Amino acid sequence: MTALVKESGASVNSVEYELTGGYDKSKTDDAVKLAFSDLTAQIGLPTGEKKTILDGISGSAHTGQVMAVMGPTGCGKTTFLSALGNRLDPSISMAGSSQISWGGQPWSAALKRCVGFIEQDDVTFPELTVRQALMFAARLRLAGSKEEREERVEQLISEMKLEKCRYYPNTDEAPACNPPTT
């Protein structure tokens, strides 16, 4: 898979994806598909003008597909992902024509509780283990008892195949993700 982000100034104008290898789009379940069309975002400048920082981006991501968003510093990668996760800074406004859907449903507050993404490294707690970091996020986002949250975290660890890493700190220096012996 390759991804190309075309840059014009400091804004993303379009995203093109070329998929190669074992991915067969015909075998995916479109019920679990992220689709976005005409994503356009603007930020207000101190002069009162608005600057377009995302301009008409369209695309989709399917179950089982690995995607990458690549580009130089300042081209809008984080803004793009924040727009998809409905987590834009309040100073950024989306154009009315921008559409995001998950599993064929338009984005809603109910979907926001089910969908998320891991932000850049500088907002994680490297001193926590992978399990502790997920438990912290679960305590902030999930209702239910402590046992229910722990069960969900263990389910996530299993789904993400992080069983061997669960007790290591959330850093790049974690040794080979083998569980500690002590």
mmCIF file of C-alpha atoms in Angstrom:
data_model
loop_
_atom_site.group_PDB
_atom_site.id
_atom_site.type_symbol
_atom_site.label_atom_id
_atom_site.label_comp_id
_atom_site.label_asym_id
_atom_site.label_seq_id
_atom_site.Cartn_x
_atom_site.Cartn_y
_atom_site.Cartn_z
ATOM 1 C CA MET A 1 0.000 0.000 0.000
ATOM 2 C CA THR A 2 1.166 3.483 -0.739
ATOM 3 C CA ALA A 3 -0.382 6.787 0.179
ATOM 4 C CA LEU A 4 0.315 10.143 -1.363
ATOM 5 C CA VAL A 5 -0.646 13.464 0.134
ATOM 6 C CA LYS A 6 -0.438 16.324 -2.333
ATOM 7 C CA GLU A 7 0.627 19.522 -0.686
ATOM 8 C CA SER A 8 -0.124 23.088 -1.688
ATOM 9 C CA GLY A 9 1.263 25.594 0.764
ATOM 10 C CA ALA A 10 0.481 24.168 4.204
ATOM 11 C CA SER A 11 -2.842 22.556 3.380
ATOM 12 C CA VAL A 12 -3.850 19.118 2.191
ATOM 13 C CA ASN A 13 -5.653 19.319 -1.150
ATOM 14 C CA SER A 14 -6.244 15.674 -1.889
ATOM 15 C CA VAL A 15 -5.385 12.223 -0.682
ATOM 16 C CA GLU A 16 -4.886 9.390 -3.145
ATOM 17 C CA TYR A 17 -4.524 5.745 -2.181
ATOM 18 C CA GLU A 18 -3.072 2.972 -4.295
ATOM 19 C CA LEU A 19 -3.517 -0.443 -2.725
ATOM 20 C CA THR A 20 -1.298 -3.337 -3.662
ATOM 21 C CA GLY A 21 -0.872 -6.812 -2.268
ATOM 22 C CA GLY A 22 -3.331 -9.151 -0.573
ATOM 23 C CA TYR A 23 -6.187 -6.720 0.057
ATOM 24 C CA ASP A 24 -9.387 -7.719 -1.752
ATOM 25 C CA LYS A 25 -11.993 -4.954 -1.424
ATOM 26 C CA SER A 26 -14.763 -7.252 -2.725
ATOM 27 C CA LYS A 27 -14.438 -9.473 0.375
ATOM 28 C CA THR A 28 -14.919 -6.712 2.962
ATOM 29 C CA ASP A 29 -18.065 -5.991 4.894
ATOM 30 C CA ASP A 30 -19.169 -2.493 3.876
ATOM 31 C CA ALA A 31 -21.223 -2.329 7.085
ATOM 32 C CA VAL A 32 -17.929 -1.562 8.833
ATOM 33 C CA LYS A 33 -16.537 1.141 6.593
ATOM 34 C CA LEU A 34 -15.377 4.655 7.282
ATOM 35 C CA ALA A 35 -16.332 6.958 4.421
ATOM 36 C CA PHE A 36 -15.639 10.650 4.087
ATOM 37 C CA SER A 37 -16.399 13.080 1.315
ATOM 38 C CA ASP A 38 -15.554 16.689 0.628
ATOM 39 C CA LEU A 39 -13.805 17.198 3.990
ATOM 40 C CA THR A 40 -13.118 20.912 4.060
ATOM 41 C CA ALA A 41 -11.958 22.743 7.171
ATOM 42 C CA GLN A 42 -11.094 26.364 7.826
ATOM 43 C CA ILE A 43 -9.418 28.205 10.659
ATOM 44 C CA GLY A 44 -10.049 31.823 11.546
ATOM 45 C CA LEU A 45 -7.038 34.129 11.367
ATOM 46 C CA PRO A 46 -6.498 37.139 13.668
ATOM 47 C CA THR A 47 -7.226 39.372 10.670
ATOM 48 C CA GLY A 48 -10.750 37.946 10.503
ATOM 49 C CA GLU A 49 -10.033 36.012 7.322
ATOM 50 C CA LYS A 50 -10.455 32.251 7.086
ATOM 51 C CA LYS A 51 -7.726 29.932 5.844
ATOM 52 C CA THR A 52 -8.644 26.586 4.295
ATOM 53 C CA ILE A 53 -6.553 23.857 5.922
ATOM 54 C CA LEU A 54 -8.342 20.789 4.486
ATOM 55 C CA ASP A 55 -9.757 21.131 0.993
ATOM 56 C CA GLY A 56 -12.281 18.628 -0.389
ATOM 57 C CA ILE A 57 -10.727 15.350 0.804
ATOM 58 C CA SER A 58 -12.720 12.208 -0.011
ATOM 59 C CA GLY A 59 -12.033 8.519 0.554
ATOM 60 C CA SER A 60 -12.875 5.418 2.552
ATOM 61 C CA ALA A 61 -11.313 2.779 4.773
ATOM 62 C CA HIS A 62 -12.593 -0.783 4.937
ATOM 63 C CA THR A 63 -12.339 -3.551 7.515
ATOM 64 C CA GLY A 64 -8.996 -5.311 7.251
ATOM 65 C CA GLN A 65 -7.405 -2.491 5.285
ATOM 66 C CA VAL A 66 -4.223 -0.842 6.525
ATOM 67 C CA MET A 67 -3.937 2.809 5.589
ATOM 68 C CA ALA A 68 -1.297 5.468 6.092
ATOM 69 C CA VAL A 69 -1.560 9.232 6.082
ATOM 70 C CA MET A 70 1.792 10.641 5.082
ATOM 71 C CA GLY A 71 3.109 14.090 4.366
ATOM 72 C CA PRO A 72 5.496 16.793 5.482
ATOM 73 C CA THR A 73 5.208 18.668 8.757
ATOM 74 C CA GLY A 74 2.319 21.114 8.727
ATOM 75 C CA CYS A 75 0.441 19.663 5.751
ATOM 76 C CA GLY A 76 -2.647 18.740 7.807
ATOM 77 C CA LYS A 77 -2.278 15.058 8.752
ATOM 78 C CA THR A 78 -3.327 15.573 12.381
ATOM 79 C CA THR A 79 -6.145 17.927 11.359
ATOM 80 C CA PHE A 80 -7.366 15.305 8.873
ATOM 81 C CA LEU A 81 -7.409 12.523 11.493
ATOM 82 C CA SER A 82 -9.002 14.841 14.055
ATOM 83 C CA ALA A 83 -11.727 15.698 11.538
ATOM 84 C CA LEU A 84 -12.394 11.990 10.931
ATOM 85 C CA GLY A 85 -12.641 11.386 14.681
ATOM 86 C CA ASN A 86 -14.812 14.487 15.202
ATOM 87 C CA ARG A 87 -12.149 15.885 17.538
ATOM 88 C CA LEU A 88 -11.216 19.160 15.879
ATOM 89 C CA ASP A 89 -10.153 22.142 17.931
ATOM 90 C CA PRO A 90 -13.121 24.526 18.390
ATOM 91 C CA SER A 91 -11.237 27.198 16.393
ATOM 92 C CA ILE A 92 -11.521 25.015 13.269
ATOM 93 C CA SER A 93 -14.814 24.826 11.400
ATOM 94 C CA MET A 94 -15.896 22.157 8.929
ATOM 95 C CA ALA A 95 -17.743 23.141 5.756
ATOM 96 C CA GLY A 96 -21.394 22.141 5.608
ATOM 97 C CA SER A 97 -20.720 19.900 2.604
ATOM 98 C CA SER A 98 -18.272 17.720 4.589
ATOM 99 C CA GLN A 99 -19.665 14.252 5.271
ATOM 100 C CA ILE A 100 -18.342 11.424 7.456
ATOM 101 C CA SER A 101 -20.077 8.083 7.946
ATOM 102 C CA TRP A 102 -19.229 4.888 9.776
ATOM 103 C CA GLY A 103 -20.914 1.686 8.656
ATOM 104 C CA GLY A 104 -23.275 3.716 6.479
ATOM 105 C CA GLN A 105 -24.487 5.846 9.408
ATOM 106 C CA PRO A 106 -23.826 9.597 9.469
ATOM 107 C CA TRP A 107 -21.431 10.659 12.229
ATOM 108 C CA SER A 108 -23.213 11.209 15.552
ATOM 109 C CA ALA A 109 -22.498 11.592 19.254
ATOM 110 C CA ALA A 110 -23.393 7.898 19.723
ATOM 111 C CA LEU A 111 -20.759 6.880 17.155
ATOM 112 C CA LYS A 112 -18.145 9.102 18.800
ATOM 113 C CA ARG A 113 -18.358 6.896 21.913
ATOM 114 C CA CYS A 114 -17.634 3.792 19.784
ATOM 115 C CA VAL A 115 -14.869 5.108 17.537
ATOM 116 C CA GLY A 116 -11.541 6.569 18.528
ATOM 117 C CA PHE A 117 -7.911 6.857 17.633
ATOM 118 C CA ILE A 118 -4.648 7.022 19.484
ATOM 119 C CA GLU A 119 -3.148 10.470 19.363
ATOM 120 C CA GLN A 120 0.480 11.362 18.799
ATOM 121 C CA ASP A 121 3.109 10.117 21.272
ATOM 122 C CA ASP A 122 3.413 13.409 23.111
ATOM 123 C CA VAL A 123 -0.051 13.020 24.653
ATOM 124 C CA THR A 124 0.407 9.493 25.995
ATOM 125 C CA PHE A 125 1.860 8.611 29.387
ATOM 126 C CA PRO A 126 5.086 6.676 28.710
ATOM 127 C CA GLU A 127 5.464 5.703 32.361
ATOM 128 C CA LEU A 128 2.254 3.641 32.223
ATOM 129 C CA THR A 129 2.170 0.095 30.917
ATOM 130 C CA VAL A 130 0.045 -0.633 27.859
ATOM 131 C CA ARG A 131 -2.645 -2.129 30.122
ATOM 132 C CA GLN A 132 -2.552 0.818 32.540
ATOM 133 C CA ALA A 133 -2.864 3.301 29.659
ATOM 134 C CA LEU A 134 -5.901 1.450 28.298
ATOM 135 C CA MET A 135 -7.463 1.225 31.773
ATOM 136 C CA PHE A 136 -6.958 4.966 32.227
ATOM 137 C CA ALA A 137 -8.721 5.643 28.909
ATOM 138 C CA ALA A 138 -11.497 3.184 29.835
ATOM 139 C CA ARG A 139 -12.102 4.943 33.166
ATOM 140 C CA LEU A 140 -12.506 8.228 31.304
ATOM 141 C CA ARG A 141 -14.707 6.977 28.457
ATOM 142 C CA LEU A 142 -16.643 3.879 29.498
ATOM 143 C CA ALA A 143 -19.603 3.550 31.792
ATOM 144 C CA GLY A 144 -20.144 0.433 33.871
ATOM 145 C CA SER A 145 -18.371 -1.278 36.710
ATOM 146 C CA LYS A 146 -14.626 -1.622 37.195
ATOM 147 C CA GLU A 147 -14.931 -5.294 36.267
ATOM 148 C CA GLU A 148 -16.740 -4.456 33.008
ATOM 149 C CA ARG A 149 -14.054 -1.921 32.073
ATOM 150 C CA GLU A 150 -11.287 -4.428 32.895
ATOM 151 C CA GLU A 151 -13.030 -7.041 30.752
ATOM 152 C CA ARG A 152 -13.258 -4.575 27.834
ATOM 153 C CA VAL A 153 -9.572 -3.630 28.188
ATOM 154 C CA GLU A 154 -8.552 -7.305 28.142
ATOM 155 C CA GLN A 155 -10.728 -7.805 25.065
ATOM 156 C CA LEU A 156 -8.988 -4.862 23.332
ATOM 157 C CA ILE A 157 -5.545 -6.166 24.285
ATOM 158 C CA SER A 158 -6.467 -9.507 22.734
ATOM 159 C CA GLU A 159 -7.989 -7.928 19.589
ATOM 160 C CA MET A 160 -4.866 -5.800 19.065
ATOM 161 C CA LYS A 161 -2.612 -8.809 19.789
ATOM 162 C CA LEU A 162 -0.819 -7.005 22.618
ATOM 163 C CA GLU A 163 -0.915 -9.856 25.133
ATOM 164 C CA LYS A 164 2.888 -10.020 25.339
ATOM 165 C CA CYS A 165 3.174 -6.233 25.715
ATOM 166 C CA ARG A 166 0.507 -5.523 28.323
ATOM 167 C CA TYR A 167 2.928 -5.177 31.260
ATOM 168 C CA TYR A 168 5.578 -3.083 29.510
ATOM 169 C CA PRO A 169 5.677 0.701 29.491
ATOM 170 C CA ASN A 170 4.005 2.455 26.609
ATOM 171 C CA THR A 171 7.326 3.345 24.912
ATOM 172 C CA ASP A 172 9.388 2.364 21.906
ATOM 173 C CA GLU A 173 12.007 0.889 24.248
ATOM 174 C CA ALA A 174 9.790 -1.991 25.445
ATOM 175 C CA PRO A 175 11.860 -5.185 25.096
ATOM 176 C CA ALA A 176 10.389 -7.592 22.515
ATOM 177 C CA CYS A 177 7.021 -7.554 24.302
ATOM 178 C CA ASN A 178 7.619 -10.648 26.411
ATOM 179 C CA PRO A 179 5.791 -10.670 29.762
ATOM 180 C CA PRO A 180 7.974 -9.953 32.787
ATOM 181 C CA THR A 181 9.105 -12.990 34.770
ATOM 182 C CA THR A 182 8.952 -11.326 38.203
#
